[in-house]
Short mmCIF file of C-alpha atoms in Angstrom, two decimals:
data_model
loop_
_atom_site.label_atom_id
_atom_site.label_comp_id
_atom_site.label_asym_id
_atom_site.label_seq_id
_atom_site.Cartn_x
_atom_site.Cartn_y
_atom_site.Cartn_z
CA MET A 460 0.00 0.00 0.00
CA ALA A 461 2.88 2.36 0.88
CA LYS A 462 4.41 1.73 -2.54
CA ALA A 463 1.18 2.70 -4.32
CA ILE A 464 0.96 5.97 -2.35
CA LYS A 465 4.59 6.80 -3.14
CA LYS A 466 4.06 6.14 -6.86
CA GLN A 467 0.99 8.39 -6.95
CA ALA A 468 2.87 11.16 -5.13
CA LEU A 469 5.72 10.85 -7.64
CA GLY A 470 3.23 11.22 -10.47
CA ARG A 471 1.88 14.43 -8.95
CA GLY A 472 5.41 15.76 -8.46
CA LEU A 473 6.27 15.12 -12.11
CA SER A 474 3.01 16.74 -13.14
CA ALA A 475 4.15 19.93 -11.40
CA LEU A 476 7.51 19.63 -13.15
CA LEU A 477 5.79 19.54 -16.54
CA LYS A 478 3.83 22.69 -15.73
CA ASP A 479 7.01 24.65 -15.07
CA PRO A 480 7.87 26.64 -18.28
CA GLU A 481 11.55 26.54 -17.33
CA ASN A 482 11.48 22.73 -17.49
CA ASP A 483 9.65 22.36 -20.80
CA ILE A 484 10.78 18.99 -22.18
CA LYS A 485 10.71 18.66 -25.95
CA SER A 486 13.16 15.81 -26.60
CA VAL A 487 14.66 12.84 -24.82
CA ASN A 488 17.92 14.79 -24.52
CA ASP A 489 16.42 17.64 -22.48
CA LYS A 490 17.06 18.07 -18.78
CA ASN A 491 14.75 15.92 -16.60
CA ALA A 492 13.51 14.03 -19.70
CA ASP A 493 14.49 10.74 -18.08
CA GLN A 494 12.13 11.53 -15.20
CA VAL A 495 9.21 12.14 -17.53
CA VAL A 496 9.42 10.03 -20.69
CA GLY A 497 8.09 6.54 -20.06
CA ASN A 498 6.73 7.41 -16.59
CA ILE A 499 3.13 7.55 -15.38
CA ILE A 500 2.11 11.13 -14.67
CA GLU A 501 -1.20 12.74 -13.68
CA LEU A 502 -2.19 15.06 -16.53
CA ASP A 503 -5.02 17.57 -16.79
CA ILE A 504 -7.64 16.05 -19.08
CA ASP A 505 -8.09 19.43 -20.78
CA SER A 506 -4.42 19.37 -21.84
CA ILE A 507 -4.93 16.16 -23.90
CA GLU A 508 -6.22 16.31 -27.48
CA ILE A 509 -7.71 13.34 -29.32
CA ASN A 510 -5.42 11.41 -31.66
CA PRO A 511 -6.32 12.08 -35.34
CA PHE A 512 -4.66 8.75 -36.18
CA GLN A 513 -7.10 6.76 -34.01
CA PRO A 514 -8.23 3.72 -36.04
CA ARG A 515 -11.27 3.08 -33.85
CA THR A 516 -14.37 4.90 -35.04
CA ASN A 517 -17.11 3.05 -33.14
CA PHE A 518 -17.54 3.53 -29.39
CA ASN A 519 -20.41 1.58 -27.83
CA GLU A 520 -22.21 3.93 -25.44
CA GLU A 521 -23.40 1.17 -23.11
CA SER A 522 -19.87 -0.23 -22.87
CA LEU A 523 -18.51 3.28 -22.17
CA GLN A 524 -21.01 3.76 -19.35
CA GLU A 525 -19.97 0.42 -17.81
CA LEU A 526 -16.30 1.44 -17.97
CA ALA A 527 -17.14 4.84 -16.49
CA SER A 528 -18.90 3.15 -13.55
CA SER A 529 -15.87 0.93 -12.98
CA ILE A 530 -13.51 3.93 -13.05
CA LYS A 531 -15.77 5.78 -10.61
CA GLU A 532 -15.54 2.87 -8.16
CA LEU A 533 -11.95 1.68 -8.64
CA GLY A 534 -10.17 4.45 -10.52
CA LEU A 535 -8.39 4.08 -13.88
CA ILE A 536 -6.34 0.89 -13.58
CA GLN A 537 -4.57 1.08 -16.96
CA PRO A 538 -3.07 4.53 -17.78
CA ILE A 539 -3.52 6.05 -21.23
CA THR A 540 -0.50 6.83 -23.44
CA VAL A 541 0.18 10.32 -24.81
CA ARG A 542 2.91 12.15 -26.67
CA LYS A 543 4.09 15.62 -25.73
CA LEU A 544 3.26 18.24 -28.36
CA ASP A 545 4.11 21.51 -26.64
CA PHE A 546 4.20 23.09 -23.21
CA ASN A 547 1.42 21.42 -21.17
CA LYS A 548 -0.11 20.11 -24.38
CA TYR A 549 -0.39 16.41 -25.25
CA GLN A 550 -1.90 14.17 -27.89
CA LEU A 551 -3.46 10.81 -27.19
CA ILE A 552 -1.64 7.80 -28.65
CA SER A 553 -3.83 5.08 -27.15
CA GLY A 554 -6.67 4.85 -24.66
CA GLU A 555 -9.40 7.02 -26.18
CA ARG A 556 -12.12 4.78 -24.74
CA ARG A 557 -10.60 5.14 -21.26
CA LEU A 558 -10.26 8.91 -21.70
CA ARG A 559 -13.88 9.24 -22.79
CA ALA A 560 -15.02 7.23 -19.78
CA CYS A 561 -12.95 9.43 -17.43
CA LYS A 562 -14.65 12.49 -18.89
CA LEU A 563 -18.07 10.89 -18.34
CA VAL A 564 -17.21 10.43 -14.66
CA GLY A 565 -16.12 14.07 -14.45
CA LEU A 566 -12.43 13.47 -13.68
CA THR A 567 -10.17 16.47 -14.23
CA THR A 568 -6.89 14.53 -14.34
CA VAL A 569 -5.88 11.15 -15.72
CA PRO A 570 -2.76 8.97 -15.29
CA ALA A 571 -0.76 8.79 -18.53
CA TYR A 572 2.45 7.38 -19.92
CA ILE A 573 4.43 10.19 -21.57
CA ARG A 574 6.09 9.60 -24.92
CA ILE A 575 7.98 11.90 -27.27
CA ALA A 576 7.24 10.88 -30.85
CA ASN A 577 6.90 12.38 -34.31
CA ASP A 578 3.73 11.98 -36.37
CA ASN A 579 4.85 8.75 -38.06
CA GLU A 580 5.90 7.15 -34.79
CA SER A 581 2.66 8.26 -33.16
CA LEU A 582 0.62 6.79 -35.99
CA ILE A 583 2.49 3.49 -35.84
CA MET A 584 2.17 3.26 -32.05
CA ALA A 585 -1.56 4.06 -32.16
CA LEU A 586 -2.30 1.64 -34.98
CA VAL A 587 -0.17 -1.22 -33.67
CA GLU A 588 -1.59 -0.96 -30.15
CA ASN A 589 -5.15 -0.88 -31.45
CA ILE A 590 -4.59 -3.76 -33.87
CA GLN A 591 -3.52 -5.90 -30.92
CA ARG A 592 -6.73 -5.18 -29.00
CA HIS A 593 -9.44 -7.83 -28.96
CA ASP A 594 -12.45 -5.52 -29.22
CA LEU A 595 -11.74 -3.96 -32.62
CA ASP A 596 -13.94 -5.24 -35.43
CA PRO A 597 -12.24 -6.85 -38.47
CA ILE A 598 -12.85 -3.85 -40.74
CA GLU A 599 -11.24 -1.45 -38.24
CA ILE A 600 -8.22 -3.76 -38.11
CA ALA A 601 -8.09 -3.96 -41.91
CA LEU A 602 -8.25 -0.17 -42.19
CA SER A 603 -5.42 0.11 -39.65
CA TYR A 604 -3.25 -2.21 -41.75
CA GLN A 605 -4.12 -0.23 -44.88
CA ARG A 606 -3.10 3.04 -43.19
CA LEU A 607 0.26 1.54 -42.25
CA ILE A 608 0.72 0.69 -45.93
CA ASP A 609 -0.52 4.02 -47.33
CA GLU A 610 0.87 6.49 -44.81
CA ILE A 611 3.99 4.79 -43.45
CA GLN A 612 4.78 2.64 -46.53
CA LEU A 613 5.21 -0.48 -44.43
CA THR A 614 5.24 -3.78 -46.33
CA GLN A 615 3.14 -6.71 -45.14
CA GLU A 616 6.36 -8.36 -43.98
CA GLN A 617 7.29 -5.30 -41.87
CA MET A 618 3.79 -5.12 -40.43
CA SER A 619 4.02 -8.81 -39.54
CA GLU A 620 7.10 -8.04 -37.43
CA ARG A 621 5.54 -4.95 -35.81
CA VAL A 622 2.23 -6.48 -34.74
CA GLY A 623 3.29 -10.09 -34.25
CA LYS A 624 0.82 -11.46 -36.79
CA LYS A 625 1.47 -13.82 -39.69
CA ARG A 626 1.70 -12.18 -43.10
CA SER A 627 -1.17 -14.39 -44.33
CA THR A 628 -3.35 -13.10 -41.47
CA ILE A 629 -2.64 -9.50 -42.47
CA ALA A 630 -3.42 -10.32 -46.12
CA ASN A 631 -6.76 -11.87 -45.11
CA TYR A 632 -7.77 -8.71 -43.24
CA LEU A 633 -6.75 -6.45 -46.14
CA ARG A 634 -8.82 -8.50 -48.59
CA LEU A 635 -11.95 -7.59 -46.62
CA LEU A 636 -11.61 -4.02 -47.92
CA LYS A 637 -12.44 -5.32 -51.40
CA LEU A 638 -15.92 -6.26 -50.22
CA ASP A 639 -18.95 -4.18 -51.12
CA PRO A 640 -19.25 -1.30 -48.57
CA ILE A 641 -22.64 -2.64 -47.44
CA ILE A 642 -21.00 -5.95 -46.51
CA GLN A 643 -18.15 -4.17 -44.72
CA THR A 644 -20.77 -2.35 -42.66
CA GLY A 645 -22.44 -5.69 -41.95
CA ILE A 646 -19.18 -7.05 -40.54
CA ARG A 647 -18.64 -3.94 -38.42
CA ASP A 648 -22.17 -4.14 -37.03
CA GLY A 649 -21.89 -7.86 -36.31
CA PHE A 650 -24.51 -9.09 -38.78
CA ILE A 651 -21.92 -11.42 -40.32
CA THR A 652 -18.45 -12.59 -39.26
CA MET A 653 -15.05 -12.20 -40.84
CA GLY A 654 -15.38 -15.85 -41.92
CA HIS A 655 -18.48 -14.97 -43.94
CA GLY A 656 -16.64 -12.02 -45.48
CA ARG A 657 -13.65 -14.17 -46.45
CA ALA A 658 -16.00 -16.54 -48.27
CA ILE A 659 -17.85 -13.76 -50.11
CA ILE A 660 -14.64 -12.03 -51.24
CA ASN A 661 -13.99 -14.90 -53.64
CA ILE A 662 -16.75 -13.44 -55.82
CA GLU A 663 -15.66 -10.41 -57.86
CA ASP A 664 -19.12 -9.15 -58.84
CA GLN A 665 -20.20 -6.83 -56.00
CA ASP A 666 -23.88 -7.14 -56.97
CA VAL A 667 -23.63 -10.89 -56.46
CA GLN A 668 -21.71 -10.28 -53.22
CA ALA A 669 -24.61 -8.14 -51.97
CA ASP A 670 -27.19 -10.79 -52.94
CA ILE A 671 -25.30 -13.47 -51.03
CA TYR A 672 -24.87 -11.14 -48.05
CA HIS A 673 -28.64 -10.55 -47.84
CA LYS A 674 -29.23 -14.30 -48.09
CA ILE A 675 -26.77 -14.95 -45.23
CA VAL A 676 -28.50 -12.41 -42.99
CA SER A 677 -32.08 -13.38 -43.86
CA GLU A 678 -31.48 -17.15 -43.57
CA ASN A 679 -28.86 -16.96 -40.79
CA LEU A 680 -26.39 -19.03 -42.82
CA SER A 681 -23.24 -20.40 -41.18
CA VAL A 682 -19.77 -19.79 -42.61
CA ARG A 683 -19.70 -23.34 -44.03
CA GLU A 684 -23.10 -22.85 -45.69
CA THR A 685 -21.85 -19.55 -47.13
CA GLU A 686 -18.73 -21.24 -48.52
CA ASN A 687 -20.93 -23.85 -50.22
CA LEU A 688 -23.19 -21.13 -51.62
CA VAL A 689 -20.19 -19.30 -53.08
CA LYS A 690 -18.78 -22.52 -54.52
CA ASN A 691 -22.10 -23.39 -56.19
CA TYR A 692 -22.23 -19.91 -57.73
CA GLN A 693 -18.66 -20.18 -59.03
CA ASP A 694 -19.36 -23.64 -60.49
CA SER A 695 -22.45 -22.30 -62.25
CA ILE A 696 -20.51 -19.60 -64.13
CA LYS A 697 -17.42 -21.61 -65.04
CA PRO A 698 -18.63 -22.89 -68.46
CA THR A 699 -19.64 -19.38 -69.55
CA ALA A 700 -16.36 -17.93 -68.38
CA THR A 701 -14.33 -20.61 -70.17
CA LYS A 702 -16.24 -20.06 -73.40
CA ALA A 703 -15.75 -16.29 -73.20
CA ALA A 704 -12.04 -16.75 -72.53
CA LYS A 705 -11.61 -19.00 -75.58
CA LYS A 706 -13.44 -16.50 -77.75
CA ALA A 707 -11.34 -13.63 -76.42
CA ALA A 708 -8.10 -15.54 -76.93
CA THR A 709 -8.66 -15.50 -80.74
CA PHE A 710 -8.73 -11.70 -80.79
CA LYS A 711 -5.59 -10.23 -82.45
CA ILE A 712 -4.37 -6.91 -83.82
CA ASP A 713 -2.55 -7.12 -87.15
CA ASP A 714 0.36 -4.98 -88.34
CA GLU A 715 -1.89 -2.73 -90.44
CA GLN A 716 -3.97 -1.81 -87.41
CA LYS A 717 -0.84 -1.08 -85.37
CA LYS A 718 0.47 1.05 -88.23
CA ALA A 719 -2.79 3.00 -88.32
CA PHE A 720 -2.40 3.81 -84.61
CA ALA A 721 1.20 4.89 -85.14
CA ASN A 722 0.29 7.15 -88.09
CA PHE A 723 -2.52 8.77 -86.13
CA PHE A 724 -0.44 9.59 -83.05
CA GLY A 725 2.80 10.25 -84.93
CA SER A 726 4.82 7.84 -82.77
CA LYS A 727 5.32 4.10 -82.31
CA ILE A 728 2.43 2.62 -80.33
CA ASP A 729 2.83 -0.48 -78.17
CA VAL A 730 -0.21 -2.79 -78.11
CA LYS A 731 -0.39 -5.85 -75.85
CA ILE A 732 -3.25 -8.35 -75.63
CA GLY A 733 -3.64 -11.02 -72.94
CA GLY A 734 -5.12 -14.47 -73.34
CA ASN A 735 -8.43 -13.25 -71.92
CA GLY A 736 -8.84 -10.69 -74.70
CA LYS A 737 -8.01 -7.71 -72.50
CA GLY A 738 -5.11 -5.48 -73.45
CA LYS A 739 -3.19 -2.26 -73.09
CA ILE A 740 -2.19 0.50 -75.50
CA THR A 741 0.91 2.52 -74.61
CA ILE A 742 1.39 5.92 -76.26
CA PRO A 743 4.90 7.30 -75.63
CA PHE A 744 5.71 11.04 -75.60
CA HIS A 745 9.07 12.80 -75.47
CA SER A 746 8.31 16.21 -73.99
CA GLU A 747 5.55 18.38 -72.60
CA GLU A 748 4.91 19.77 -76.07
CA ASP A 749 4.64 16.25 -77.48
CA PHE A 750 2.23 15.31 -74.68
CA ASN A 751 0.03 18.35 -75.42
CA ARG A 752 0.09 17.45 -79.14
CA ILE A 753 -1.24 13.95 -78.35
CA ILE A 754 -3.95 15.37 -76.08
CA LYS A 755 -5.15 17.64 -78.89
CA LEU A 756 -5.30 14.63 -81.25
CA ILE A 757 -7.43 12.68 -78.76
CA GLN A 758 -9.75 15.63 -78.13
CA GLY A 759 -10.17 16.13 -81.85
#
């Protein structure tokens, strides 16, 4: 018990240190930084701003009220984590749900771990910590992975090391983002599971995806039943797809047609056709003037 009291007193002492303009700590090399960074300190709630990188977007009100009641009775057991932005100004890295609950109770201060991090580090810390939580829905996790790819340029291999998840697991979450938005919402709201979503994603046509989703919800289909439904659909379209592919494979562009393209654009045109009949036309240009010339040709 004596230890707990001493720790709390230390937190209050450090809080006073942080409010002294002459001891403003901005980097790990500053005086007294070792006393602050990585320690638990009581911070004014009003000095903490919400993290714009927070991957969680859904906060269940009933669950928040339950947490608030617990905090009112027992106090906040797990401190939040913040990064120092400026003098007596902090940004939340993780623990928004806890912070919201503290505000509901009417607390004016909250225990927090202090970190000094740049925007990228803050984003990574927030996303990685949230990904490892058990109460995030699969779409929130997938969006977190996608942000690490888009904003930090992490590869799936690097993410695997950061979050302690297999690369295949990360890939499975990311694939969910290819689902029709209605289905993504269904996963987030708990109408279907990630297993259902993984089965549906094997269908490219989003209209068909939506039809199967409505069937799952209306008939309360299991994941196994959904997998069978998807397989039956895929089997039913295979003959048509094979026939279309064979027909497309016979499509060719002869030299005269290529020459006509080249004459029109005034440069050598590269035309490639795949076995499925789809292709690509590449029109090279050599300068901004040449590019503008080609644009005028296309616009007529």
